[in-house]
Amino acid sequence: MAIEIPAKTIEDTYPSKSNIEDVLNQVASKEVMVDKTPGRYMVKAIMSGFLLAIMAVLQLAVKTQFAEANHGLVNLLGALAFSIALIMIVLTKSELLTSNFMFFTVGYYFKTITMSKIMKVFTLCFLGNIIGGFILFGMMTGTKVMTPEMVAALTKTVNAKTVEASWHAILIKGIFANFFINIGIYLALQSKEMLAKVFFIGIGVVIFVFMAYEHVVYNAGLFSGMMFYNIDALSWIDVLKNIVFAYIGNYIGGGIFIGLVYAYLNGRRDDVVRLTK
């Protein structure tokens, strides 16, 4: 019995075209929000920073309270605890800088948004993310949640990310961090079931946290915590080094390795026509 194979077109080779359509629609919505209601956009960005910071506190609590257990197991528990943050951010549609690196690179590839608009979004988003971390740790100072052991663990973590880390190590670890985060988000986009979305989003975060990769917004939250709890231990030039090279690395990992690659694999630059009112 002969098997008939229908003729194929170049469009049939696009592996995840529906994902790209979803991303482009989200990019258009984000652009409208930034232009028309920037205050609402900032609130969504602040919520992301708040969620990341509060889960960073949970991670510190897990690591200190299980300090006597196997070191690898403690790190895994901390990574699992922190993964809740990104799951909540994505499912509540809050605004996180590092996921926007992927989204807006896709938009720029298909010429649906200009570079000036992208830089505006990135600036507002990062500012909001930082403010969210400041709000969380500022509120924490009115409680006894942050124990001396947690402050010591925070100081040790920040010191490892700043003073002890070279710029090229931060850059490379920043690439890995946002690669895993955005590949998880990209997989979640094509998942229909909520549990599948949660799994793919969470697993990327678990990998980056367990391997101690560099995430610029997470790091900014930790630096905010240090400003409230142990500001004298901060080396500002090394904090700046971390922010700059983690930012660049995160863009490469999420924007280039995921956003640009999958945009290229799913169409030509002139394939998309954006309708305007």
PDB file of C-alpha atoms in Angstrom:
ATOM      1  CA  MET A   1       0.000   0.000   0.000  1.00  0.00           C
ATOM      2  CA  ALA A   2       1.496   3.317  -1.054  1.00  0.00           C
ATOM      3  CA  ILE A   3       1.795   6.109   1.487  1.00  0.00           C
ATOM      4  CA  GLU A   4       0.996   9.529   0.151  1.00  0.00           C
ATOM      5  CA  ILE A   5       2.911  12.459   1.639  1.00  0.00           C
ATOM      6  CA  PRO A   6       1.402  15.858   0.879  1.00  0.00           C
ATOM      7  CA  ALA A   7       3.609  18.551  -0.581  1.00  0.00           C
ATOM      8  CA  LYS A   8       5.266  20.734   2.018  1.00  0.00           C
ATOM      9  CA  THR A   9       5.860  24.475   2.088  1.00  0.00           C
ATOM     10  CA  ILE A  10       8.435  26.454   4.047  1.00  0.00           C
ATOM     11  CA  GLU A  11       5.683  27.335   6.548  1.00  0.00           C
ATOM     12  CA  ASP A  12       5.354  23.638   7.378  1.00  0.00           C
ATOM     13  CA  THR A  13       8.933  23.672   8.701  1.00  0.00           C
ATOM     14  CA  TYR A  14       8.205  26.258  11.386  1.00  0.00           C
ATOM     15  CA  PRO A  15       8.371  24.242  14.655  1.00  0.00           C
ATOM     16  CA  SER A  16       6.446  26.527  17.004  1.00  0.00           C
ATOM     17  CA  LYS A  17       4.724  29.234  14.983  1.00  0.00           C
ATOM     18  CA  SER A  18       1.839  29.531  17.442  1.00  0.00           C
ATOM     19  CA  ASN A  19       4.309  30.441  20.187  1.00  0.00           C
ATOM     20  CA  ILE A  20       5.649  33.302  18.099  1.00  0.00           C
ATOM     21  CA  GLU A  21       2.128  34.568  17.408  1.00  0.00           C
ATOM     22  CA  ASP A  22       1.435  34.512  21.158  1.00  0.00           C
ATOM     23  CA  VAL A  23       4.681  36.356  21.896  1.00  0.00           C
ATOM     24  CA  LEU A  24       3.988  39.039  19.275  1.00  0.00           C
ATOM     25  CA  ASN A  25       0.488  39.622  20.634  1.00  0.00           C
ATOM     26  CA  GLN A  26       1.901  40.024  24.132  1.00  0.00           C
ATOM     27  CA  VAL A  27       4.566  42.433  22.863  1.00  0.00           C
ATOM     28  CA  ALA A  28       1.872  44.585  21.239  1.00  0.00           C
ATOM     29  CA  SER A  29      -0.171  44.593  24.458  1.00  0.00           C
ATOM     30  CA  LYS A  30       2.845  45.529  26.576  1.00  0.00           C
ATOM     31  CA  GLU A  31       3.677  48.387  24.204  1.00  0.00           C
ATOM     32  CA  VAL A  32       0.151  49.787  24.468  1.00  0.00           C
ATOM     33  CA  MET A  33       0.241  49.593  28.258  1.00  0.00           C
ATOM     34  CA  VAL A  34       3.600  51.383  28.472  1.00  0.00           C
ATOM     35  CA  ASP A  35       2.419  54.125  26.111  1.00  0.00           C
ATOM     36  CA  LYS A  36      -1.133  54.595  27.435  1.00  0.00           C
ATOM     37  CA  THR A  37      -1.034  53.524  31.091  1.00  0.00           C
ATOM     38  CA  PRO A  38       2.622  53.479  32.239  1.00  0.00           C
ATOM     39  CA  GLY A  39       1.497  53.565  35.881  1.00  0.00           C
ATOM     40  CA  ARG A  40      -0.304  50.243  35.511  1.00  0.00           C
ATOM     41  CA  TYR A  41       2.718  48.793  33.755  1.00  0.00           C
ATOM     42  CA  MET A  42       4.976  49.907  36.614  1.00  0.00           C
ATOM     43  CA  VAL A  43       2.675  48.250  39.155  1.00  0.00           C
ATOM     44  CA  LYS A  44       2.984  44.951  37.265  1.00  0.00           C
ATOM     45  CA  ALA A  45       6.774  45.324  37.199  1.00  0.00           C
ATOM     46  CA  ILE A  46       6.853  46.179  40.919  1.00  0.00           C
ATOM     47  CA  MET A  47       4.804  43.059  41.640  1.00  0.00           C
ATOM     48  CA  SER A  48       7.404  40.920  39.865  1.00  0.00           C
ATOM     49  CA  GLY A  49      10.232  42.405  41.924  1.00  0.00           C
ATOM     50  CA  PHE A  50       8.189  41.960  45.091  1.00  0.00           C
ATOM     51  CA  LEU A  51       7.492  38.302  44.323  1.00  0.00           C
ATOM     52  CA  LEU A  52      11.131  37.582  43.503  1.00  0.00           C
ATOM     53  CA  ALA A  53      12.296  39.226  46.719  1.00  0.00           C
ATOM     54  CA  ILE A  54       9.786  37.477  48.971  1.00  0.00           C
ATOM     55  CA  MET A  55      10.714  34.105  47.487  1.00  0.00           C
ATOM     56  CA  ALA A  56      14.396  34.974  47.959  1.00  0.00           C
ATOM     57  CA  VAL A  57      13.575  35.389  51.650  1.00  0.00           C
ATOM     58  CA  LEU A  58      11.831  31.996  51.609  1.00  0.00           C
ATOM     59  CA  GLN A  59      14.914  30.506  49.962  1.00  0.00           C
ATOM     60  CA  LEU A  60      17.163  31.964  52.693  1.00  0.00           C
ATOM     61  CA  ALA A  61      14.828  30.572  55.359  1.00  0.00           C
ATOM     62  CA  VAL A  62      14.911  27.106  53.797  1.00  0.00           C
ATOM     63  CA  LYS A  63      18.701  27.108  53.515  1.00  0.00           C
ATOM     64  CA  THR A  64      19.283  28.255  57.097  1.00  0.00           C
ATOM     65  CA  GLN A  65      16.620  26.104  58.752  1.00  0.00           C
ATOM     66  CA  PHE A  66      17.852  22.973  56.951  1.00  0.00           C
ATOM     67  CA  ALA A  67      21.501  23.896  57.325  1.00  0.00           C
ATOM     68  CA  GLU A  68      22.365  20.614  59.063  1.00  0.00           C
ATOM     69  CA  ALA A  69      21.074  18.514  56.169  1.00  0.00           C
ATOM     70  CA  ASN A  70      23.022  17.409  53.100  1.00  0.00           C
ATOM     71  CA  HIS A  71      24.368  20.513  51.322  1.00  0.00           C
ATOM     72  CA  GLY A  72      23.137  19.456  47.881  1.00  0.00           C
ATOM     73  CA  LEU A  73      19.678  18.657  49.207  1.00  0.00           C
ATOM     74  CA  VAL A  74      19.496  22.042  50.933  1.00  0.00           C
ATOM     75  CA  ASN A  75      20.392  23.812  47.686  1.00  0.00           C
ATOM     76  CA  LEU A  76      17.752  21.825  45.822  1.00  0.00           C
ATOM     77  CA  LEU A  77      15.094  22.706  48.404  1.00  0.00           C
ATOM     78  CA  GLY A  78      16.081  26.361  48.149  1.00  0.00           C
ATOM     79  CA  ALA A  79      15.837  26.226  44.350  1.00  0.00           C
ATOM     80  CA  LEU A  80      12.407  24.619  44.525  1.00  0.00           C
ATOM     81  CA  ALA A  81      11.238  27.285  46.972  1.00  0.00           C
ATOM     82  CA  PHE A  82      12.451  30.093  44.729  1.00  0.00           C
ATOM     83  CA  SER A  83      10.882  28.593  41.588  1.00  0.00           C
ATOM     84  CA  ILE A  84       7.477  29.551  43.018  1.00  0.00           C
ATOM     85  CA  ALA A  85       8.338  33.185  42.243  1.00  0.00           C
ATOM     86  CA  LEU A  86       8.561  32.844  38.467  1.00  0.00           C
ATOM     87  CA  ILE A  87       5.514  30.582  38.346  1.00  0.00           C
ATOM     88  CA  MET A  88       3.498  33.277  40.114  1.00  0.00           C
ATOM     89  CA  ILE A  89       4.963  36.035  37.931  1.00  0.00           C
ATOM     90  CA  VAL A  90       4.132  34.301  34.663  1.00  0.00           C
ATOM     91  CA  LEU A  91       0.687  33.081  35.665  1.00  0.00           C
ATOM     92  CA  THR A  92      -0.335  36.496  37.053  1.00  0.00           C
ATOM     93  CA  LYS A  93       1.089  38.149  33.910  1.00  0.00           C
ATOM     94  CA  SER A  94       3.339  40.431  35.914  1.00  0.00           C
ATOM     95  CA  GLU A  95       6.271  42.134  34.187  1.00  0.00           C
ATOM     96  CA  LEU A  96       9.783  40.726  34.596  1.00  0.00           C
ATOM     97  CA  LEU A  97      12.740  42.221  32.753  1.00  0.00           C
ATOM     98  CA  THR A  98      14.458  38.947  31.921  1.00  0.00           C
ATOM     99  CA  SER A  99      11.444  37.342  30.237  1.00  0.00           C
ATOM    100  CA  ASN A 100      10.884  40.568  28.309  1.00  0.00           C
ATOM    101  CA  PHE A 101      14.361  40.126  26.829  1.00  0.00           C
ATOM    102  CA  MET A 102      13.003  37.153  24.890  1.00  0.00           C
ATOM    103  CA  PHE A 103       9.617  38.683  24.050  1.00  0.00           C
ATOM    104  CA  PHE A 104      10.878  41.982  22.693  1.00  0.00           C
ATOM    105  CA  THR A 105      13.733  40.453  20.727  1.00  0.00           C
ATOM    106  CA  VAL A 106      11.109  38.431  18.869  1.00  0.00           C
ATOM    107  CA  GLY A 107       9.135  41.621  18.328  1.00  0.00           C
ATOM    108  CA  TYR A 108      12.181  43.452  17.011  1.00  0.00           C
ATOM    109  CA  TYR A 109      13.073  40.575  14.678  1.00  0.00           C
ATOM    110  CA  PHE A 110       9.623  40.729  13.094  1.00  0.00           C
ATOM    111  CA  LYS A 111       9.704  44.552  13.024  1.00  0.00           C
ATOM    112  CA  THR A 112       6.596  45.000  15.170  1.00  0.00           C
ATOM    113  CA  ILE A 113       8.310  47.328  17.661  1.00  0.00           C
ATOM    114  CA  THR A 114      11.113  49.872  17.483  1.00  0.00           C
ATOM    115  CA  MET A 115      14.334  49.856  19.461  1.00  0.00           C
ATOM    116  CA  SER A 116      13.410  53.113  21.215  1.00  0.00           C
ATOM    117  CA  LYS A 117      10.167  51.537  22.489  1.00  0.00           C
ATOM    118  CA  ILE A 118      12.053  48.431  23.602  1.00  0.00           C
ATOM    119  CA  MET A 119      14.529  50.488  25.628  1.00  0.00           C
ATOM    120  CA  LYS A 120      11.637  52.369  27.239  1.00  0.00           C
ATOM    121  CA  VAL A 121       9.985  49.099  28.245  1.00  0.00           C
ATOM    122  CA  PHE A 122      13.240  47.634  29.574  1.00  0.00           C
ATOM    123  CA  THR A 123      13.972  50.762  31.618  1.00  0.00           C
ATOM    124  CA  LEU A 124      10.515  50.975  33.198  1.00  0.00           C
ATOM    125  CA  CYS A 125      10.412  47.230  33.819  1.00  0.00           C
ATOM    126  CA  PHE A 126      13.822  47.063  35.495  1.00  0.00           C
ATOM    127  CA  LEU A 127      13.064  50.121  37.614  1.00  0.00           C
ATOM    128  CA  GLY A 128       9.773  48.591  38.732  1.00  0.00           C
ATOM    129  CA  ASN A 129      11.434  45.251  39.503  1.00  0.00           C
ATOM    130  CA  ILE A 130      14.010  47.018  41.693  1.00  0.00           C
ATOM    131  CA  ILE A 131      11.353  49.047  43.497  1.00  0.00           C
ATOM    132  CA  GLY A 132       9.451  45.835  44.257  1.00  0.00           C
ATOM    133  CA  GLY A 133      12.523  44.391  45.987  1.00  0.00           C
ATOM    134  CA  PHE A 134      13.002  47.568  48.021  1.00  0.00           C
ATOM    135  CA  ILE A 135       9.376  47.535  49.132  1.00  0.00           C
ATOM    136  CA  LEU A 136       9.576  43.904  50.239  1.00  0.00           C
ATOM    137  CA  PHE A 137      12.759  44.240  52.259  1.00  0.00           C
ATOM    138  CA  GLY A 138      11.638  47.583  53.680  1.00  0.00           C
ATOM    139  CA  MET A 139       8.513  45.876  54.989  1.00  0.00           C
ATOM    140  CA  MET A 140      10.590  42.976  56.309  1.00  0.00           C
ATOM    141  CA  THR A 141      12.525  45.290  58.610  1.00  0.00           C
ATOM    142  CA  GLY A 142       9.339  45.671  60.638  1.00  0.00           C
ATOM    143  CA  THR A 143       9.339  41.940  61.394  1.00  0.00           C
ATOM    144  CA  LYS A 144      11.690  39.315  62.785  1.00  0.00           C
ATOM    145  CA  VAL A 145      11.478  37.139  59.686  1.00  0.00           C
ATOM    146  CA  MET A 146      15.080  37.847  58.685  1.00  0.00           C
ATOM    147  CA  THR A 147      17.034  36.061  61.400  1.00  0.00           C
ATOM    148  CA  PRO A 148      20.759  36.674  62.039  1.00  0.00           C
ATOM    149  CA  GLU A 149      21.469  33.373  60.275  1.00  0.00           C
ATOM    150  CA  MET A 150      19.504  34.496  57.221  1.00  0.00           C
ATOM    151  CA  VAL A 151      21.327  37.848  57.143  1.00  0.00           C
ATOM    152  CA  ALA A 152      24.647  35.980  57.328  1.00  0.00           C
ATOM    153  CA  ALA A 153      23.571  33.708  54.464  1.00  0.00           C
ATOM    154  CA  LEU A 154      22.444  36.747  52.444  1.00  0.00           C
ATOM    155  CA  THR A 155      25.795  38.451  53.035  1.00  0.00           C
ATOM    156  CA  LYS A 156      27.707  35.336  51.998  1.00  0.00           C
ATOM    157  CA  THR A 157      25.635  34.982  48.817  1.00  0.00           C
ATOM    158  CA  VAL A 158      26.035  38.635  47.837  1.00  0.00           C
ATOM    159  CA  ASN A 159      29.773  38.552  48.521  1.00  0.00           C
ATOM    160  CA  ALA A 160      30.126  35.514  46.232  1.00  0.00           C
ATOM    161  CA  LYS A 161      28.204  37.313  43.480  1.00  0.00           C
ATOM    162  CA  THR A 162      30.140  40.577  43.730  1.00  0.00           C
ATOM    163  CA  VAL A 163      33.573  40.642  45.373  1.00  0.00           C
ATOM    164  CA  GLU A 164      34.529  37.036  44.618  1.00  0.00           C
ATOM    165  CA  ALA A 165      33.125  36.888  41.061  1.00  0.00           C
ATOM    166  CA  SER A 166      34.938  37.995  37.911  1.00  0.00           C
ATOM    167  CA  TRP A 167      33.070  39.939  35.227  1.00  0.00           C
ATOM    168  CA  HIS A 168      33.396  37.156  32.665  1.00  0.00           C
ATOM    169  CA  ALA A 169      32.106  34.544  35.113  1.00  0.00           C
ATOM    170  CA  ILE A 170      29.089  36.763  35.846  1.00  0.00           C
ATOM    171  CA  LEU A 171      28.517  37.257  32.117  1.00  0.00           C
ATOM    172  CA  ILE A 172      28.594  33.545  31.278  1.00  0.00           C
ATOM    173  CA  LYS A 173      26.487  32.562  34.286  1.00  0.00           C
ATOM    174  CA  GLY A 174      24.046  35.304  33.305  1.00  0.00           C
ATOM    175  CA  ILE A 175      23.702  33.722  29.861  1.00  0.00           C
ATOM    176  CA  PHE A 176      22.953  30.323  31.378  1.00  0.00           C
ATOM    177  CA  ALA A 177      20.466  31.738  33.899  1.00  0.00           C
ATOM    178  CA  ASN A 178      18.201  33.409  31.375  1.00  0.00           C
ATOM    179  CA  PHE A 179      18.603  30.647  28.807  1.00  0.00           C
ATOM    180  CA  PHE A 180      17.003  28.171  31.209  1.00  0.00           C
ATOM    181  CA  ILE A 181      14.355  30.626  32.403  1.00  0.00           C
ATOM    182  CA  ASN A 182      13.219  31.528  28.905  1.00  0.00           C
ATOM    183  CA  ILE A 183      13.362  28.036  27.447  1.00  0.00           C
ATOM    184  CA  GLY A 184      11.013  27.076  30.294  1.00  0.00           C
ATOM    185  CA  ILE A 185       8.680  29.963  29.469  1.00  0.00           C
ATOM    186  CA  TYR A 186       8.825  29.134  25.765  1.00  0.00           C
ATOM    187  CA  LEU A 187       7.844  25.531  26.460  1.00  0.00           C
ATOM    188  CA  ALA A 188       5.069  26.713  28.760  1.00  0.00           C
ATOM    189  CA  LEU A 189       3.620  28.821  25.922  1.00  0.00           C
ATOM    190  CA  GLN A 190       2.842  25.691  23.919  1.00  0.00           C
ATOM    191  CA  SER A 191       1.455  23.796  26.902  1.00  0.00           C
ATOM    192  CA  LYS A 192      -2.315  23.712  27.277  1.00  0.00           C
ATOM    193  CA  GLU A 193      -2.568  22.212  30.757  1.00  0.00           C
ATOM    194  CA  MET A 194      -1.844  24.431  33.763  1.00  0.00           C
ATOM    195  CA  LEU A 195       0.273  21.781  35.516  1.00  0.00           C
ATOM    196  CA  ALA A 196       2.450  21.437  32.430  1.00  0.00           C
ATOM    197  CA  LYS A 197       2.963  25.205  32.362  1.00  0.00           C
ATOM    198  CA  VAL A 198       3.908  25.188  36.038  1.00  0.00           C
ATOM    199  CA  PHE A 199       6.377  22.345  35.502  1.00  0.00           C
ATOM    200  CA  PHE A 200       8.206  23.926  32.567  1.00  0.00           C
ATOM    201  CA  ILE A 201       8.360  27.379  34.156  1.00  0.00           C
ATOM    202  CA  GLY A 202       9.529  25.974  37.466  1.00  0.00           C
ATOM    203  CA  ILE A 203      12.158  23.586  36.115  1.00  0.00           C
ATOM    204  CA  GLY A 204      14.094  26.357  34.366  1.00  0.00           C
ATOM    205  CA  VAL A 205      14.266  28.336  37.603  1.00  0.00           C
ATOM    206  CA  VAL A 206      15.313  25.313  39.644  1.00  0.00           C
ATOM    207  CA  ILE A 207      18.246  24.746  37.284  1.00  0.00           C
ATOM    208  CA  PHE A 208      19.475  28.342  37.374  1.00  0.00           C
ATOM    209  CA  VAL A 209      19.149  28.683  41.163  1.00  0.00           C
ATOM    210  CA  PHE A 210      20.659  25.293  41.969  1.00  0.00           C
ATOM    211  CA  MET A 211      23.634  26.006  39.706  1.00  0.00           C
ATOM    212  CA  ALA A 212      24.043  29.528  41.185  1.00  0.00           C
ATOM    213  CA  TYR A 213      23.751  31.289  37.832  1.00  0.00           C
ATOM    214  CA  GLU A 214      23.321  35.064  37.672  1.00  0.00           C
ATOM    215  CA  HIS A 215      19.877  36.668  37.320  1.00  0.00           C
ATOM    216  CA  VAL A 216      20.010  40.463  37.282  1.00  0.00           C
ATOM    217  CA  VAL A 217      16.609  41.092  38.912  1.00  0.00           C
ATOM    218  CA  TYR A 218      17.099  38.414  41.568  1.00  0.00           C
ATOM    219  CA  ASN A 219      20.532  39.870  42.312  1.00  0.00           C
ATOM    220  CA  ALA A 220      19.128  43.405  42.520  1.00  0.00           C
ATOM    221  CA  GLY A 221      16.649  42.121  45.086  1.00  0.00           C
ATOM    222  CA  LEU A 222      19.456  40.619  47.152  1.00  0.00           C
ATOM    223  CA  PHE A 223      21.366  43.909  46.983  1.00  0.00           C
ATOM    224  CA  SER A 224      18.220  45.697  48.177  1.00  0.00           C
ATOM    225  CA  GLY A 225      18.094  43.342  51.142  1.00  0.00           C
ATOM    226  CA  MET A 226      21.725  44.092  51.959  1.00  0.00           C
ATOM    227  CA  MET A 227      20.977  47.824  51.961  1.00  0.00           C
ATOM    228  CA  PHE A 228      18.462  47.262  54.734  1.00  0.00           C
ATOM    229  CA  TYR A 229      20.295  44.598  56.726  1.00  0.00           C
ATOM    230  CA  ASN A 230      24.062  44.872  56.150  1.00  0.00           C
ATOM    231  CA  ILE A 231      24.852  47.874  53.963  1.00  0.00           C
ATOM    232  CA  ASP A 232      28.416  48.191  55.306  1.00  0.00           C
ATOM    233  CA  ALA A 233      29.300  44.840  53.722  1.00  0.00           C
ATOM    234  CA  LEU A 234      28.407  46.008  50.205  1.00  0.00           C
ATOM    235  CA  SER A 235      31.179  46.776  47.738  1.00  0.00           C
ATOM    236  CA  TRP A 236      29.435  49.213  45.412  1.00  0.00           C
ATOM    237  CA  ILE A 237      31.840  48.907  42.514  1.00  0.00           C
ATOM    238  CA  ASP A 238      31.406  45.126  42.613  1.00  0.00           C
ATOM    239  CA  VAL A 239      27.624  45.503  42.845  1.00  0.00           C
ATOM    240  CA  LEU A 240      27.764  47.632  39.685  1.00  0.00           C
ATOM    241  CA  LYS A 241      29.977  45.002  38.025  1.00  0.00           C
ATOM    242  CA  ASN A 242      27.421  42.318  38.787  1.00  0.00           C
ATOM    243  CA  ILE A 243      24.435  44.363  37.606  1.00  0.00           C
ATOM    244  CA  VAL A 244      26.082  45.352  34.306  1.00  0.00           C
ATOM    245  CA  PHE A 245      27.412  41.951  33.288  1.00  0.00           C
ATOM    246  CA  ALA A 246      24.442  39.951  34.614  1.00  0.00           C
ATOM    247  CA  TYR A 247      22.192  42.284  32.588  1.00  0.00           C
ATOM    248  CA  ILE A 248      24.218  41.735  29.413  1.00  0.00           C
ATOM    249  CA  GLY A 249      24.469  37.982  30.007  1.00  0.00           C
ATOM    250  CA  ASN A 250      20.750  37.686  30.702  1.00  0.00           C
ATOM    251  CA  TYR A 251      19.965  39.504  27.468  1.00  0.00           C
ATOM    252  CA  ILE A 252      22.214  37.204  25.470  1.00  0.00           C
ATOM    253  CA  GLY A 253      20.778  34.073  27.105  1.00  0.00           C
ATOM    254  CA  GLY A 254      17.110  35.043  26.812  1.00  0.00           C
ATOM    255  CA  GLY A 255      17.068  37.540  23.970  1.00  0.00           C
ATOM    256  CA  ILE A 256      19.584  36.019  21.562  1.00  0.00           C
ATOM    257  CA  PHE A 257      19.797  32.310  22.419  1.00  0.00           C
ATOM    258  CA  ILE A 258      16.013  31.909  22.804  1.00  0.00           C
ATOM    259  CA  GLY A 259      14.183  34.916  21.358  1.00  0.00           C
ATOM    260  CA  LEU A 260      16.238  35.483  18.224  1.00  0.00           C
ATOM    261  CA  VAL A 261      16.875  31.796  17.538  1.00  0.00           C
ATOM    262  CA  TYR A 262      13.210  30.779  17.713  1.00  0.00           C
ATOM    263  CA  ALA A 263      12.079  33.874  15.836  1.00  0.00           C
ATOM    264  CA  TYR A 264      14.467  32.909  13.016  1.00  0.00           C
ATOM    265  CA  LEU A 265      13.270  29.295  13.074  1.00  0.00           C
ATOM    266  CA  ASN A 266       9.627  30.339  12.778  1.00  0.00           C
ATOM    267  CA  GLY A 267       9.526  32.840   9.955  1.00  0.00           C
ATOM    268  CA  ARG A 268      11.121  35.546   7.866  1.00  0.00           C
ATOM    269  CA  ARG A 269      11.428  39.108   9.140  1.00  0.00           C
ATOM    270  CA  ASP A 270       8.847  40.383   6.631  1.00  0.00           C
ATOM    271  CA  ASP A 271       6.284  37.663   7.348  1.00  0.00           C
ATOM    272  CA  VAL A 272       4.413  39.692   9.963  1.00  0.00           C
ATOM    273  CA  VAL A 273       2.231  42.682   9.151  1.00  0.00           C
ATOM    274  CA  ARG A 274       1.134  44.647  12.178  1.00  0.00           C
ATOM    275  CA  LEU A 275      -2.307  46.219  11.969  1.00  0.00           C
ATOM    276  CA  THR A 276      -2.655  49.669  13.506  1.00  0.00           C
ATOM    277  CA  LYS A 277      -5.727  51.663  14.423  1.00  0.00           C
TER     278      LYS A 277
END
